[in-house]
Coordinates of C-alpha atoms and ligand atoms in Angstrom, one line a residue:
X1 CA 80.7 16.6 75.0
X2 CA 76.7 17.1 74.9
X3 CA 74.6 14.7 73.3
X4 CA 71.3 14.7 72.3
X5 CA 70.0 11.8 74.7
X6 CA 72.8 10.7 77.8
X7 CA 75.8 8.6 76.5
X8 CA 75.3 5.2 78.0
X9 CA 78.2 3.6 80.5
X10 CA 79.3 1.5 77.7
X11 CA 79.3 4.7 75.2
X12 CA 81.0 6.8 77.3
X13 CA 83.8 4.0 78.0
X14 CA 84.1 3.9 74.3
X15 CA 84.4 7.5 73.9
X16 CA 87.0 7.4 76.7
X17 CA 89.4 4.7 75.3
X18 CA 89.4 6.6 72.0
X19 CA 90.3 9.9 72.9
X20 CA 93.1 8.2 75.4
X21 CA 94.3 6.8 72.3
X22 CA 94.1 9.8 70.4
X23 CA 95.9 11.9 73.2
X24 CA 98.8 9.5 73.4
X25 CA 99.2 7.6 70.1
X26 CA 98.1 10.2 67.2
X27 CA 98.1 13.8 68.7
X28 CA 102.3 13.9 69.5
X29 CA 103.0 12.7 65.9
X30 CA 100.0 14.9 63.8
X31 CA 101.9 17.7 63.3
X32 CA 104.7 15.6 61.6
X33 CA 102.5 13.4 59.7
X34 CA 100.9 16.0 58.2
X35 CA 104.0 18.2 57.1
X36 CA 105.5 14.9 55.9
X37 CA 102.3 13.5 54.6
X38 CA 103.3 10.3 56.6
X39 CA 100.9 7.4 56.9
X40 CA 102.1 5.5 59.9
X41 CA 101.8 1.8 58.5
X42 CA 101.3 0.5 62.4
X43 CA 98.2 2.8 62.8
X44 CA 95.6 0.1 61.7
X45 CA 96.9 -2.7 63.6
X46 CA 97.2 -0.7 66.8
X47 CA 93.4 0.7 66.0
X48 CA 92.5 -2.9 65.7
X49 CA 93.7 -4.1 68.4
X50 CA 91.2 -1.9 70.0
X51 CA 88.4 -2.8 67.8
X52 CA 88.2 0.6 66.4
X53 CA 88.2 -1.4 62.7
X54 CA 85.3 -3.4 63.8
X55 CA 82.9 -1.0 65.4
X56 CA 79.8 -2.3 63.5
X57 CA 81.4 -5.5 62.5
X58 CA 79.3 -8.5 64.6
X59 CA 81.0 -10.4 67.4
X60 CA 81.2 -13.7 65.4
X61 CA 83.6 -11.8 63.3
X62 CA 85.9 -10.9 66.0
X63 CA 84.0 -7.4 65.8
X64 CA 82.8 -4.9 68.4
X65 CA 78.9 -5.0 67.1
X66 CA 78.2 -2.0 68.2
X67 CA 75.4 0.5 66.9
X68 CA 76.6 3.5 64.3
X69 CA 75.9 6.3 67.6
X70 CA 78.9 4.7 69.6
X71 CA 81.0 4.2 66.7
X72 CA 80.3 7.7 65.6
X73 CA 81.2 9.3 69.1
X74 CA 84.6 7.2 68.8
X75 CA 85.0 8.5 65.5
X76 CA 84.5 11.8 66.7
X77 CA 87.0 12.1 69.4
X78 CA 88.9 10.5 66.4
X79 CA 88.9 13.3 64.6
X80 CA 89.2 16.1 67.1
X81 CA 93.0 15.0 67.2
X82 CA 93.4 14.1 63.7
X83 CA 91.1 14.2 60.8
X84 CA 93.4 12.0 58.2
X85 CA 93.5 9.2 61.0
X86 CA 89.5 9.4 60.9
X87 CA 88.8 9.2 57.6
X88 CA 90.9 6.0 57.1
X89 CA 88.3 4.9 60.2
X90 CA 85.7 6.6 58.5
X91 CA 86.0 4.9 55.4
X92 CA 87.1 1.2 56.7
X93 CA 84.1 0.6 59.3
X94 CA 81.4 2.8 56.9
X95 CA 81.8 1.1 53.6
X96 CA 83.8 -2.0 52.7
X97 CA 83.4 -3.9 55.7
X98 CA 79.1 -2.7 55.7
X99 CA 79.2 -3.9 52.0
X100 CA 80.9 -6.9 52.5
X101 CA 78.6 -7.9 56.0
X102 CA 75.7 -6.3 53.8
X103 CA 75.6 -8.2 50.3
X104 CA 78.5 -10.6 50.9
X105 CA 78.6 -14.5 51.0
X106 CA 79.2 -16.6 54.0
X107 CA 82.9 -17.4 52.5
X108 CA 83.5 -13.5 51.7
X109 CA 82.1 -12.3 55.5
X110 CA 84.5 -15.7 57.3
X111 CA 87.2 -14.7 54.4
X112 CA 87.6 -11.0 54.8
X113 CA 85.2 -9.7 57.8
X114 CA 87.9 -11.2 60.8
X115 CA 91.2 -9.9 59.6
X116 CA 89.5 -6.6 58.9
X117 CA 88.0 -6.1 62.5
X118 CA 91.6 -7.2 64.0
X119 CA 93.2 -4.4 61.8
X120 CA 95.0 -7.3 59.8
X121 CA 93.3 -5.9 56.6
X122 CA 92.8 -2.4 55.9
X123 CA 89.1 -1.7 53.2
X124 CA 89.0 1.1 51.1
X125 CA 86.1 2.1 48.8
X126 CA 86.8 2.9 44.5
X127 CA 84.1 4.6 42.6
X128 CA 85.7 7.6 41.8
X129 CA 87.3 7.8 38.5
X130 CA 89.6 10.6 37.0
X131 CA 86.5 11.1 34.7
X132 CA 83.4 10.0 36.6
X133 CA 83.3 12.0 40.5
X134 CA 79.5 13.6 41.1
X135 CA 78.4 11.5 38.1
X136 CA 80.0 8.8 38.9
X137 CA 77.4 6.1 37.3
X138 CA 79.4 6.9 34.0
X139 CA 82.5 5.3 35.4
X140 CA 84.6 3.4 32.4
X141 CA 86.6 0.9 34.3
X142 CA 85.4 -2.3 32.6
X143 CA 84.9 -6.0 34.2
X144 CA 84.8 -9.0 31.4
X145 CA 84.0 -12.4 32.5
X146 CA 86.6 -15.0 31.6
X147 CA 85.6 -18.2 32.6
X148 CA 85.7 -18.7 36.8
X149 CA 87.6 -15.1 36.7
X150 CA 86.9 -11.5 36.2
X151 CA 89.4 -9.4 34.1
X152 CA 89.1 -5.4 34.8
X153 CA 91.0 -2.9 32.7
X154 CA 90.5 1.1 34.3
X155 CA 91.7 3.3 36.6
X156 CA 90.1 4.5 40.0
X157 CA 91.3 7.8 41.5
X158 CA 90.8 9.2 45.0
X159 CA 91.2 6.2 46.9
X160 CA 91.7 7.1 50.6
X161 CA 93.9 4.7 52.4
X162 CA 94.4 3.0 49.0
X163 CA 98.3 2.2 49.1
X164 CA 97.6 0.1 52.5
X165 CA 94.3 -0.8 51.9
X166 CA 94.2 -4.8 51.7
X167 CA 90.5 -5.2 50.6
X168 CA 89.2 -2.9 47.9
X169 CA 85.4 -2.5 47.0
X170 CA 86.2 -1.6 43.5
X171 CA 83.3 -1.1 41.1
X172 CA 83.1 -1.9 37.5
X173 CA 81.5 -2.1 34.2
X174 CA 79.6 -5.6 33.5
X175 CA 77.8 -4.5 31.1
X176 CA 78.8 -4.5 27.0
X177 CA 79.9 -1.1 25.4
X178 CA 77.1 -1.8 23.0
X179 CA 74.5 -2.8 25.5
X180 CA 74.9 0.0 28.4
X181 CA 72.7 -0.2 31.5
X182 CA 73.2 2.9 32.9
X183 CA 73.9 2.5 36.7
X184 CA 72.7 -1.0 36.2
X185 CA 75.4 -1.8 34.2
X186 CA 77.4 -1.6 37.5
X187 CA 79.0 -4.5 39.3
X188 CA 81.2 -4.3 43.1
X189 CA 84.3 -6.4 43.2
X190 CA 86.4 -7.2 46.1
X191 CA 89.6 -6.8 44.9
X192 CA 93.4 -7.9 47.0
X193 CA 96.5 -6.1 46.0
X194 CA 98.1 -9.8 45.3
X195 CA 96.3 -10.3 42.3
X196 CA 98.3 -9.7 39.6
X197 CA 97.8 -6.8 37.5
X198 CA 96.7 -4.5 40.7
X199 CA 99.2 -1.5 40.6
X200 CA 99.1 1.8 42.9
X201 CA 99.8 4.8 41.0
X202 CA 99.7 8.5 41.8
X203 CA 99.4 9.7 45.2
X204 CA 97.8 13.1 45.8
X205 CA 99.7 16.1 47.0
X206 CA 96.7 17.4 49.0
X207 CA 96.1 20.5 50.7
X208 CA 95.0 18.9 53.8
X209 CA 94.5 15.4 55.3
X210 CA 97.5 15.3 54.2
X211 CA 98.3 12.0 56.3
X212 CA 95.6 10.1 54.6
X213 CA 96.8 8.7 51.4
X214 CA 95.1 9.1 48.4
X215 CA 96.1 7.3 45.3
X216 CA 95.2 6.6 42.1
X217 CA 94.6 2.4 41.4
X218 CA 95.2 0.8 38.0
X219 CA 93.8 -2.3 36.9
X220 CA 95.5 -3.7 34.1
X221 CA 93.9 -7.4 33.1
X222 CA 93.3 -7.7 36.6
X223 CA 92.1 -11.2 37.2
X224 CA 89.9 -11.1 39.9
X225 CA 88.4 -14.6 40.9
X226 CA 84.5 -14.9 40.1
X227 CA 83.9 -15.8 44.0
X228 CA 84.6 -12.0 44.6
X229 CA 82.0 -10.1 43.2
X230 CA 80.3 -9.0 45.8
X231 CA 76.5 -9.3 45.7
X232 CA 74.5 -9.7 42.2
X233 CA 75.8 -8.6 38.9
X234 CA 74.6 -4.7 38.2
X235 CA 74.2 -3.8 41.7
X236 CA 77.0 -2.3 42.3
X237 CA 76.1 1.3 41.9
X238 CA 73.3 1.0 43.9
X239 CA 75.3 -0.7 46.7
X240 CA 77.7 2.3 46.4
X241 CA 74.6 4.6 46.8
X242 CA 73.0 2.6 49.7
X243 CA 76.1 2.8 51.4
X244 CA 77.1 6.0 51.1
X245 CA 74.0 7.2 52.8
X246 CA 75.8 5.7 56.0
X247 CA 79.3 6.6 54.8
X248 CA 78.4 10.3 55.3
X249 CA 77.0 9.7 58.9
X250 CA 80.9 8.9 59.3
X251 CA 82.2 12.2 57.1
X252 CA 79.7 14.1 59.4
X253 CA 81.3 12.9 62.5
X254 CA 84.6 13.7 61.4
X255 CA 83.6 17.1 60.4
X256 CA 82.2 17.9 63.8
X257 CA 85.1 16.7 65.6
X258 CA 87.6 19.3 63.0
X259 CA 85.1 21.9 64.6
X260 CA 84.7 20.8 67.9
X261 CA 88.9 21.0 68.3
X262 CA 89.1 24.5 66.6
X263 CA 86.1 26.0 69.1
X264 CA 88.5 24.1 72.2
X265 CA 91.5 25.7 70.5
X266 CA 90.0 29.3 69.7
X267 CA 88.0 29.6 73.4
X268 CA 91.5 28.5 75.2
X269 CA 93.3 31.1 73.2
X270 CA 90.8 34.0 73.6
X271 CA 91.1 33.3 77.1
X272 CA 95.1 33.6 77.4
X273 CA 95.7 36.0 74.4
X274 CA 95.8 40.0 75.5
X275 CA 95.2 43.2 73.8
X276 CA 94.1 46.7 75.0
X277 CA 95.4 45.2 78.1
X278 CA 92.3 42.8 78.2
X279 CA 91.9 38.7 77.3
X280 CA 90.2 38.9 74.0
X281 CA 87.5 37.1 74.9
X282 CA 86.2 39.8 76.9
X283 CA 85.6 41.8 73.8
X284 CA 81.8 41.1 72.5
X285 CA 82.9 40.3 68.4
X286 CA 84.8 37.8 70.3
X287 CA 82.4 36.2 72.6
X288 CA 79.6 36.5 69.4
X289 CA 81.8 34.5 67.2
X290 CA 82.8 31.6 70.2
X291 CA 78.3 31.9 70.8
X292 CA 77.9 31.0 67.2
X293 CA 80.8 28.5 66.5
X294 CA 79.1 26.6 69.7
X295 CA 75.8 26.9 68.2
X296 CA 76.4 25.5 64.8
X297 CA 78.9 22.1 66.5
X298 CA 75.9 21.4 68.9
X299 CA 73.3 21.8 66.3
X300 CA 75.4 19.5 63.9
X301 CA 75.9 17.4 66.0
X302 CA 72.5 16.7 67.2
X303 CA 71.3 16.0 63.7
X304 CA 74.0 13.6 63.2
X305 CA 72.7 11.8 66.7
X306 CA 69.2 12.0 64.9
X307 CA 70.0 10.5 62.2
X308 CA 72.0 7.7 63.6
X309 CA 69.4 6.5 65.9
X310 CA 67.1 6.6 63.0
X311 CA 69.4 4.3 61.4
X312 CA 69.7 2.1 63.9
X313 CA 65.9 1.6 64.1
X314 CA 66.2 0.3 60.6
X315 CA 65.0 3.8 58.9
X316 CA 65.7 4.8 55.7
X317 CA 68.1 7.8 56.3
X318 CA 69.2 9.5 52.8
X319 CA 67.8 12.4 53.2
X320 CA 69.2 12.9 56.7
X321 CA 72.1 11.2 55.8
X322 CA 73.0 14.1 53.2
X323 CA 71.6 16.4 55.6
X324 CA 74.0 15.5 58.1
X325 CA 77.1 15.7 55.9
X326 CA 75.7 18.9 54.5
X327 CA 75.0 21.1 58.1
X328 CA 78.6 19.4 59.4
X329 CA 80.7 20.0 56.5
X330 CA 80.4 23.6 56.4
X331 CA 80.3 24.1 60.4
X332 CA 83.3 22.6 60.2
X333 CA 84.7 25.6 57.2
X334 CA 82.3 27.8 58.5
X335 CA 84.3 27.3 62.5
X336 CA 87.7 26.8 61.3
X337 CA 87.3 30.0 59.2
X338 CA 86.2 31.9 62.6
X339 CA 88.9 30.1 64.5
X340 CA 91.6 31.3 62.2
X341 CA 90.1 35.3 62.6
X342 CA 90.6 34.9 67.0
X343 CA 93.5 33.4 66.4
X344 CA 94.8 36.6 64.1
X345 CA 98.2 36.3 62.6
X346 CA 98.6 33.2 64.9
X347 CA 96.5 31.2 63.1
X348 CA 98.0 31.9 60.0
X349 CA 100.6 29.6 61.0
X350 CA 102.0 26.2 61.1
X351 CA 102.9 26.9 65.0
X352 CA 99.1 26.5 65.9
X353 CA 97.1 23.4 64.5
X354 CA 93.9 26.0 63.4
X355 CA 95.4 26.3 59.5
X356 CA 95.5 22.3 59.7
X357 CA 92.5 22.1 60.9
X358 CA 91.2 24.8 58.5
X359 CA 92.7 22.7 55.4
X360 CA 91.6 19.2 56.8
X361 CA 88.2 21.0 57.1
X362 CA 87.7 22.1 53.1
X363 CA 87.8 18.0 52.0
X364 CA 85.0 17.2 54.3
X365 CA 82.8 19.7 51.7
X366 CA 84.1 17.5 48.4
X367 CA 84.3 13.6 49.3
X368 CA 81.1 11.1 49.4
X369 CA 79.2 13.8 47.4
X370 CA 79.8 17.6 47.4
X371 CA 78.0 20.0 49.0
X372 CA 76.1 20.7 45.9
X373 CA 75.1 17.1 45.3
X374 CA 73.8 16.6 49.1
X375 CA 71.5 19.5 48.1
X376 CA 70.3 17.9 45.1
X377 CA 69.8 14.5 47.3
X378 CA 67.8 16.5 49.9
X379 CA 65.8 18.6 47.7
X380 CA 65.1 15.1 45.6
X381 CA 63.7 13.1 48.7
X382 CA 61.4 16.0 49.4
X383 CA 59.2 15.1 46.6
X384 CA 60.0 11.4 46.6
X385 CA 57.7 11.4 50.1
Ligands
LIG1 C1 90.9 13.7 49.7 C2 89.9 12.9 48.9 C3 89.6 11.6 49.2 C4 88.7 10.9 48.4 N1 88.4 9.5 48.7 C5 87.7 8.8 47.9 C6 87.6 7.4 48.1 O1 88.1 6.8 49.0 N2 86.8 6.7 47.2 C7 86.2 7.3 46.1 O2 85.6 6.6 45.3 N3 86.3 8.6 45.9 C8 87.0 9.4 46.8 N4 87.1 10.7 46.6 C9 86.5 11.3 45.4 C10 85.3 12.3 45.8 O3 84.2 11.5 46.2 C11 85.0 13.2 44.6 O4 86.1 14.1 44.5 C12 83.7 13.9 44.7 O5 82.6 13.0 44.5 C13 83.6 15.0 43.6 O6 83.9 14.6 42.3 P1 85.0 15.4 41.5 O7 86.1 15.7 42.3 O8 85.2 14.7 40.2 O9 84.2 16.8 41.2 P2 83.1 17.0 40.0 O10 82.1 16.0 40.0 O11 83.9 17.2 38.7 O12 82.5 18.4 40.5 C14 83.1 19.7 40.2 C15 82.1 20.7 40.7 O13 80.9 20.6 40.0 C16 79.8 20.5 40.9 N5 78.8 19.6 40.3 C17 78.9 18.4 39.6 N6 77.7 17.9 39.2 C18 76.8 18.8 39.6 C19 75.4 18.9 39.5 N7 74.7 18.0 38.9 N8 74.7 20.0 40.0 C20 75.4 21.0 40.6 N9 76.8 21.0 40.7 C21 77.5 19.9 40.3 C22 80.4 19.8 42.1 O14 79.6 20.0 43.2 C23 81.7 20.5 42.2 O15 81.5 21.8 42.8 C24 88.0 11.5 47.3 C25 88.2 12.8 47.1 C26 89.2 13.6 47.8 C27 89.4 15.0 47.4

């Protein structure tokens, strides 16, 4: 793989461990898993036990601590094998455990943080609503204090990985219907399936990732203790935002590695398929398309690499953040698209994983903002300067 400065030896040892796993544990069952739309229940622990659920969780709790450009080249290799598999990796070590090492108390990091990095506890991230997706500061699930608890009433939809998910980053309502605060009004709980009145609903018959399962959540009088808000009262939007700058650093990486396995696939199968008595990839509408699918994975790439050693400085990254999701996202419809024409009839079918990759590739455009939204966020920050 090419990167925009040289992989360290730790970095590439990273890298290595994770595609090993990816080749052995996730790539003979993929095919399976996504005709079934089987989660494999074991998948977190075994990820755990390789740290790969506590990239960018600390040492002290029992993570890897490692900076987002390693985590993102694991997440990567990840995804070139199987894109459901990285967005439950995606999601866990880009938003619950950041928010909960971000904003949360010292009982909350000791509480949550270790059995998350082992792969004891699985996150997941609920903002979305069946009402409330791009403008999802109008979200209705409400939160009313009841003494030392917290009793929410709602429903969150879209939750990826929300049927196994142990820790929930669920955000609600604090404020009064007759006193709204706008995003303000906003609160992030950390919410346990045990409490009672937690109840999975719906799952999503999806058109891709289809081994990533995404529920619906219903909260009805759920007590959730007052020790688990996480952060201040009313800041929960703006947690959701601040994290979901990162969070798309993680969709971006996934993205590029859904490209990165259709160009393998497509330049392997140019080379063995044959017409006019000639590989196909000696014809030049061939060779243009593999030129241009190249172009546009290394170019994505590199502006993911950019933007996660700005982050890692401590820089502000929004703009590239959305940037990021933006140029991946659709290089990876854009490549998949291209990939399914040199394939020909062949990749019109299940036989050849470029029409999973092709539907695993649409989501990446929709979740942690569409395509349209990252446009408004990047056109937004250039006046904000
Ligand atoms: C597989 C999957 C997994 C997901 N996982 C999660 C998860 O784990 N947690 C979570 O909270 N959410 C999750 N989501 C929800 C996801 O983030 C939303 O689907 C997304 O934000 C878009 O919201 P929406 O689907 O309601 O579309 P809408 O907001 O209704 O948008 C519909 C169309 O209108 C456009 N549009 C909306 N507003 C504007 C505007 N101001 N200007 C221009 N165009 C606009 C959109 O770009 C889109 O094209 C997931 C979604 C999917 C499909």
């Amino acid at each position: 793989m090419w990167a925009l400065t040289p992989l360290s030896e730790e970095q590439r040892e990273i890298q290595r461990v994770a595609r090993e796993f990816a080749r052995q544990e996730i790539a003979p069952h993929s095919h399976e898993w996504d005709r079934d739309a089987y989660f494999d229940p074991s998948l977190p622990r075994k990820l755990g036990e390789l740290g790969f659920l506590g990239m960018m969780i600390p040492e002290k709790y029992d993570g890897l601590g490692l900076d987002t450009l390693t985590y993102l080249v694991a997440l990567e290799e990840i995804a070139t094998v199987d894109a459901s598999v990285a967005v439950m990796l995606s999601v866990h070590n880009s938003l619950p455990t950041q928010m909960i090492l971000r904003w949360g108390s010292t009982e909350q990091k000791t509480r949550f943080l270790r059995p998350m990095a082992r792969g004891e506890l699985l996150g997941a991230f609920a903002l979305s609503e069946p009402e409330a997706g791009s403008d999802a500061a109008s979200l209705r699930c409400q939160a009313v204090r009841d003494g030392d608890h917290w009793v929410l009433n709602g429903t969150k939809a879209w939750v990826s990985s929300g049927p196994y998910a142990g820790v929930i980053i669920a955000m609600a309502r604090t404020d009064q219907p007759n006193e709204r605060r706008g995003a303000r009004g906003i609160s992030a709980f950390i919410v346990t399936p045990d409490l009672p009145g937690f109840h999975v609903g719906k799952k999503e018959n999806k058109m891709g990732l289809r081994a990533s399962p995404t529920v619906q959540l219903s909260f009805d009088n759920l007590r959730v203790p007052a020790t688990n808000l996480l952060g201040q009262e009313g800041m929960g939007f703006i947690y959701s935002m601040q994290s979901l700058d990162n969070g798309r650093l993680g969709i971006s990486a996934q993205a590029i590695g859904i490209a990165e396995a259709a160009l393998r696939h497509s330049a392997a199968y140019a080379a063995e398929r044959r017409q006019f008595r000639k590989p196909i990839k000696e014809f030049e509408a061939i060779q243009f398309k593999l030129a241009d699918m190249a172009t546009r994975v290394a170019a994505s790439r590199a502006l993911l690499h950019m933007s996660a050693t700005a982050k890692d400085r401590g820089e502000q990254i929004t703009q590239f953040g959305s940037m990021s999701k933006l140029l991946a996202s659709e290089t990876a419809m854009w490549v998949t698209t291209q990939a399914i024409q040199i394939f020909g009839g062949y990749g019109y079918v299940k036989d050849y994983p470029i029409e999973r990759l092709f539907r695993d590739a649409k989501v990446t455009e929709i979740y942690e903002g569409t395509s349209e939204i990252q446009r408004i966020v990047i056109a937004r920050e250039l006046y904000s300067r």
